[in-house]
Amino acid sequence: GNFLKSFKEKVVTSDPSVYVEVALYGTADDDFKLLLVSEHDDIVNELKVVTKFVERTTGLESEVRLINGGLWKKQENFRASHPYSPDDYDKTSPLEQWKSQHPLGLQIITQMETENPLSKDVLTKSLRRASKRFRQVKIEEYDDLGDGCVLMATWREGSVFVLWDGRGHVDINLFAYEGLDEEESEVFNRWFRGNTSLRVVLYDEHPRGFGRVVSYKHDSDREAEPHWS
């Protein structure tokens, strides 16, 4: 594994080279990863074929954890046949979409992982600790399906859903109408991790509302025209 990772850093530098990590698991005793390096142009569809074959022949389940591609090759002295400026594009549709937005809140998705054992009790304590900053929180637990559990914390201004896969992966879906930003989310995640060895492997923000929302609530001023219009 370390050899292939070192090989990836030295060789998988430019397109179409691709480095892939596939997790294979069946029971707690036979979890392992399949590491691949390829130059196939259609790596995603090839992965579908390979993972289905592995699942069928071994009885293991597969999960593609990582796909890293090389950088596009630089075209020396490149010149566009016809340069375009923003004024060359019709802004009617984008402006209609901009004005139709009604952002109501913010959703933040965080994924955490650890190599150490987890349990429902540990994660429930983590959620209670991190949710103390909210008022009148109600926490519910669901563990009657699969190996892990789902924890749900709700309050008047928002909610948190925690999904544990029964192994070392945790998904946290945090939503609030007011008072939520990157700093507040970092505080929540830090309190959630607490004394565990969980580490953040993915963080993503999404403004939520209606009218094809793409802008954050604090950045939205429906009375002002966007600078590009």
Tab-separated table of N, CA and C in Angstrom, residues 109-184:
chain	number	residue	atom	x	y	z
A	109	ILE	N	-22.349	19.546	5.315
A	109	ILE	CA	-22.103	18.108	5.329
A	109	ILE	C	-20.656	17.868	5.744
A	110	THR	N	-20.459	17.067	6.774
A	110	THR	CA	-19.114	16.723	7.234
A	110	THR	C	-18.990	15.211	7.311
A	111	GLN	N	-17.886	14.690	6.803
A	111	GLN	CA	-17.583	13.270	6.942
A	111	GLN	C	-16.355	13.118	7.827
A	112	MET	N	-16.431	12.201	8.788
A	112	MET	CA	-15.323	11.928	9.693
A	112	MET	C	-14.988	10.451	9.659
A	113	GLU	N	-13.718	10.148	9.919
A	113	GLU	CA	-13.285	8.754	9.946
A	113	GLU	C	-12.277	8.536	11.066
A	114	THR	N	-12.161	7.278	11.474
A	114	THR	CA	-11.183	6.893	12.485
A	114	THR	C	-10.806	5.434	12.274
A	115	GLU	N	-9.626	5.061	12.728
A	115	GLU	CA	-9.198	3.664	12.690
A	115	GLU	C	-9.553	2.946	13.980
A	116	ASN	N	-9.944	3.684	15.005
A	116	ASN	CA	-10.254	3.101	16.310
A	116	ASN	C	-11.727	2.708	16.396
A	117	PRO	N	-12.061	1.811	17.304
A	117	PRO	CA	-13.458	1.357	17.438
A	117	PRO	C	-14.401	2.489	17.843
A	118	LEU	N	-15.621	2.463	17.288
A	118	LEU	CA	-16.673	3.393	17.666
A	118	LEU	C	-17.869	2.596	18.179
A	119	SER	N	-18.798	3.286	18.803
A	119	SER	CA	-20.023	2.647	19.268
A	119	SER	C	-21.148	3.668	19.258
A	120	LYS	N	-22.380	3.186	19.337
A	120	LYS	CA	-23.523	4.086	19.376
A	120	LYS	C	-23.462	4.974	20.611
A	121	ASP	N	-23.050	4.422	21.744
A	121	ASP	CA	-22.980	5.206	22.983
A	121	ASP	C	-21.973	6.342	22.865
A	122	VAL	N	-20.818	6.041	22.266
A	122	VAL	CA	-19.793	7.082	22.092
A	122	VAL	C	-20.312	8.212	21.212
A	123	LEU	N	-20.965	7.865	20.102
A	123	LEU	CA	-21.463	8.871	19.173
A	123	LEU	C	-22.641	9.648	19.766
A	124	THR	N	-23.484	8.978	20.554
A	124	THR	CA	-24.599	9.674	21.202
A	124	THR	C	-24.069	10.716	22.184
A	125	LYS	N	-23.045	10.341	22.966
A	125	LYS	CA	-22.434	11.306	23.889
A	125	LYS	C	-21.814	12.467	23.121
A	126	SER	N	-21.195	12.161	21.993
A	126	SER	CA	-20.583	13.218	21.172
A	126	SER	C	-21.641	14.185	20.660
A	127	LEU	N	-22.789	13.637	20.195
A	127	LEU	CA	-23.854	14.487	19.673
A	127	LEU	C	-24.463	15.341	20.783
A	128	ARG	N	-24.674	14.759	21.947
A	128	ARG	CA	-25.230	15.536	23.072
A	128	ARG	C	-24.280	16.661	23.471
A	129	ARG	N	-22.991	16.364	23.494
A	129	ARG	CA	-21.999	17.370	23.869
A	129	ARG	C	-21.980	18.518	22.853
A	130	ALA	N	-21.981	18.174	21.563
A	130	ALA	CA	-21.907	19.202	20.525
A	130	ALA	C	-23.198	20.002	20.404
A	131	SER	N	-24.343	19.409	20.807
A	131	SER	CA	-25.642	20.068	20.654
A	131	SER	C	-26.020	20.943	21.839
A	132	LYS	N	-25.176	20.993	22.858
A	132	LYS	CA	-25.500	21.799	24.045
A	132	LYS	C	-25.623	23.283	23.721
A	133	ARG	N	-25.007	23.720	22.642
A	133	ARG	CA	-25.048	25.134	22.271
A	133	ARG	C	-26.408	25.535	21.697
A	134	PHE	N	-27.258	24.548	21.387
A	134	PHE	CA	-28.588	24.840	20.858
A	134	PHE	C	-29.634	24.700	21.967
A	135	ARG	N	-30.795	25.344	21.779
A	135	ARG	CA	-31.831	25.349	22.813
A	135	ARG	C	-32.886	24.280	22.561
A	136	GLN	N	-33.292	23.639	23.655
A	136	GLN	CA	-34.391	22.667	23.630
A	136	GLN	C	-34.189	21.614	22.534
A	137	VAL	N	-33.063	20.926	22.630
A	137	VAL	CA	-32.721	19.905	21.631
A	137	VAL	C	-33.368	18.570	21.997
A	138	LYS	N	-33.964	17.933	20.998
A	138	LYS	CA	-34.534	16.591	21.157
A	138	LYS	C	-33.683	15.624	20.344
A	139	ILE	N	-33.199	14.560	21.003
A	139	ILE	CA	-32.328	13.594	20.340
A	139	ILE	C	-33.030	12.241	20.258
A	140	GLU	N	-33.008	11.657	19.058
A	140	GLU	CA	-33.603	10.342	18.829
A	140	GLU	C	-32.551	9.411	18.247
A	141	GLU	N	-32.686	8.106	18.561
A	141	GLU	CA	-31.732	7.100	18.112
A	141	GLU	C	-32.447	5.999	17.331
A	142	TYR	N	-31.812	5.551	16.236
A	142	TYR	CA	-32.348	4.458	15.424
A	142	TYR	C	-31.213	3.494	15.117
A	143	ASP	N	-31.306	2.269	15.612
A	143	ASP	CA	-30.233	1.295	15.400
A	143	ASP	C	-30.756	-0.087	15.043
A	144	ASP	N	-31.970	-0.150	14.490
A	144	ASP	CA	-32.573	-1.445	14.177
A	144	ASP	C	-32.376	-1.859	12.721
A	145	LEU	N	-31.556	-1.106	11.967
A	145	LEU	CA	-31.273	-1.456	10.576
A	145	LEU	C	-29.770	-1.383	10.339
A	146	GLY	N	-29.176	-2.433	9.793
A	146	GLY	CA	-27.755	-2.402	9.467
A	146	GLY	C	-26.870	-2.529	10.689
A	147	ASP	N	-25.559	-2.312	10.479
A	147	ASP	CA	-24.565	-2.477	11.543
A	147	ASP	C	-24.390	-1.231	12.401
A	148	GLY	N	-24.676	-0.056	11.856
A	148	GLY	CA	-24.438	1.183	12.588
A	148	GLY	C	-25.697	1.740	13.214
A	149	CYS	N	-25.853	3.050	13.093
A	149	CYS	CA	-27.038	3.697	13.662
A	149	CYS	C	-27.232	5.069	13.023
A	150	VAL	N	-28.415	5.619	13.232
A	150	VAL	CA	-28.733	6.991	12.833
A	150	VAL	C	-29.146	7.752	14.086
A	151	LEU	N	-28.532	8.886	14.325
A	151	LEU	CA	-28.874	9.754	15.443
A	151	LEU	C	-29.442	11.051	14.882
A	152	MET	N	-30.488	11.556	15.489
A	152	MET	CA	-31.142	12.770	15.001
A	152	MET	C	-31.345	13.737	16.159
A	153	ALA	N	-30.853	14.949	16.006
A	153	ALA	CA	-31.062	16.013	16.993
A	153	ALA	C	-31.818	17.144	16.304
A	154	THR	N	-32.926	17.564	16.876
A	154	THR	CA	-33.734	18.630	16.288
A	154	THR	C	-34.011	19.700	17.329
A	155	TRP	N	-34.110	20.924	16.857
A	155	TRP	CA	-34.515	22.049	17.677
A	155	TRP	C	-35.251	23.033	16.782
A	156	ARG	N	-35.749	24.105	17.340
A	156	ARG	CA	-36.627	25.005	16.594
A	156	ARG	C	-35.955	25.572	15.346
A	157	GLU	N	-34.670	25.882	15.428
A	157	GLU	CA	-33.994	26.561	14.321
A	157	GLU	C	-33.202	25.637	13.412
A	158	GLY	N	-33.180	24.330	13.693
A	158	GLY	CA	-32.372	23.474	12.831
A	158	GLY	C	-32.389	22.020	13.243
A	159	SER	N	-31.431	21.259	12.686
A	159	SER	CA	-31.361	19.823	12.948
A	159	SER	C	-29.969	19.302	12.617
A	160	VAL	N	-29.662	18.139	13.208
A	160	VAL	CA	-28.426	17.416	12.901
A	160	VAL	C	-28.760	15.941	12.736
A	161	PHE	N	-28.283	15.346	11.648
A	161	PHE	CA	-28.410	13.908	11.449
A	161	PHE	C	-27.005	13.302	11.428
A	162	VAL	N	-26.807	12.282	12.219
A	162	VAL	CA	-25.521	11.586	12.286
A	162	VAL	C	-25.726	10.153	11.813
A	163	LEU	N	-24.989	9.759	10.783
A	163	LEU	CA	-25.076	8.408	10.227
A	163	LEU	C	-23.750	7.693	10.440
A	164	TRP	N	-23.781	6.576	11.162
A	164	TRP	CA	-22.585	5.777	11.414
A	164	TRP	C	-22.724	4.439	10.691
A	165	ASP	N	-21.690	4.036	9.954
A	165	ASP	CA	-21.769	2.813	9.147
A	165	ASP	C	-21.443	1.546	9.931
A	166	GLY	N	-21.230	1.668	11.252
A	166	GLY	CA	-20.895	0.497	12.054
A	166	GLY	C	-19.418	0.196	12.080
A	167	ARG	N	-18.633	0.991	11.331
A	167	ARG	CA	-17.184	0.777	11.289
A	167	ARG	C	-16.485	2.068	11.725
A	168	GLY	N	-15.770	2.708	10.810
A	168	GLY	CA	-15.026	3.897	11.209
A	168	GLY	C	-15.414	5.154	10.467
A	169	HIS	N	-16.612	5.160	9.831
A	169	HIS	CA	-17.029	6.299	9.013
A	169	HIS	C	-18.310	6.912	9.582
A	170	VAL	N	-18.318	8.244	9.706
A	170	VAL	CA	-19.470	8.969	10.246
A	170	VAL	C	-19.812	10.134	9.324
A	171	ASP	N	-21.101	10.256	8.953
A	171	ASP	CA	-21.602	11.398	8.185
A	171	ASP	C	-22.416	12.288	9.108
A	172	ILE	N	-22.173	13.603	9.034
A	172	ILE	CA	-22.908	14.567	9.854
A	172	ILE	C	-23.577	15.581	8.928
A	173	ASN	N	-24.898	15.664	9.020
A	173	ASN	CA	-25.691	16.582	8.194
A	173	ASN	C	-26.292	17.636	9.114
A	174	LEU	N	-25.732	18.837	9.068
A	174	LEU	CA	-26.121	19.930	9.973
A	174	LEU	C	-26.846	21.012	9.187
A	175	PHE	N	-28.025	21.408	9.683
A	175	PHE	CA	-28.806	22.462	9.029
A	175	PHE	C	-29.325	23.441	10.068
A	176	ALA	N	-29.332	24.727	9.701
A	176	ALA	CA	-29.918	25.743	10.580
A	176	ALA	C	-30.403	26.913	9.734
A	177	TYR	N	-31.478	27.557	10.209
A	177	TYR	CA	-32.011	28.721	9.513
A	177	TYR	C	-31.174	29.968	9.802
A	178	GLU	N	-30.683	30.097	11.031
A	178	GLU	CA	-29.926	31.284	11.428
A	178	GLU	C	-28.696	30.877	12.237
A	179	GLY	N	-27.692	31.752	12.196
A	179	GLY	CA	-26.553	31.625	13.099
A	179	GLY	C	-25.539	30.554	12.762
A	180	LEU	N	-25.650	29.937	11.598
A	180	LEU	CA	-24.717	28.881	11.232
A	180	LEU	C	-23.768	29.382	10.149
A	181	ASP	N	-22.470	29.239	10.385
A	181	ASP	CA	-21.458	29.578	9.385
A	181	ASP	C	-20.285	28.621	9.562
A	182	GLU	N	-19.217	28.851	8.832
A	182	GLU	CA	-18.079	27.930	8.877
A	182	GLU	C	-17.467	27.872	10.272
A	183	GLU	N	-17.386	29.033	10.943
A	183	GLU	CA	-16.808	29.069	12.287
A	183	GLU	C	-17.664	28.284	13.284
A	184	GLU	N	-18.994	28.482	13.225
A	184	GLU	CA	-19.891	27.764	14.128
A	184	GLU	C	-19.835	26.260	13.859
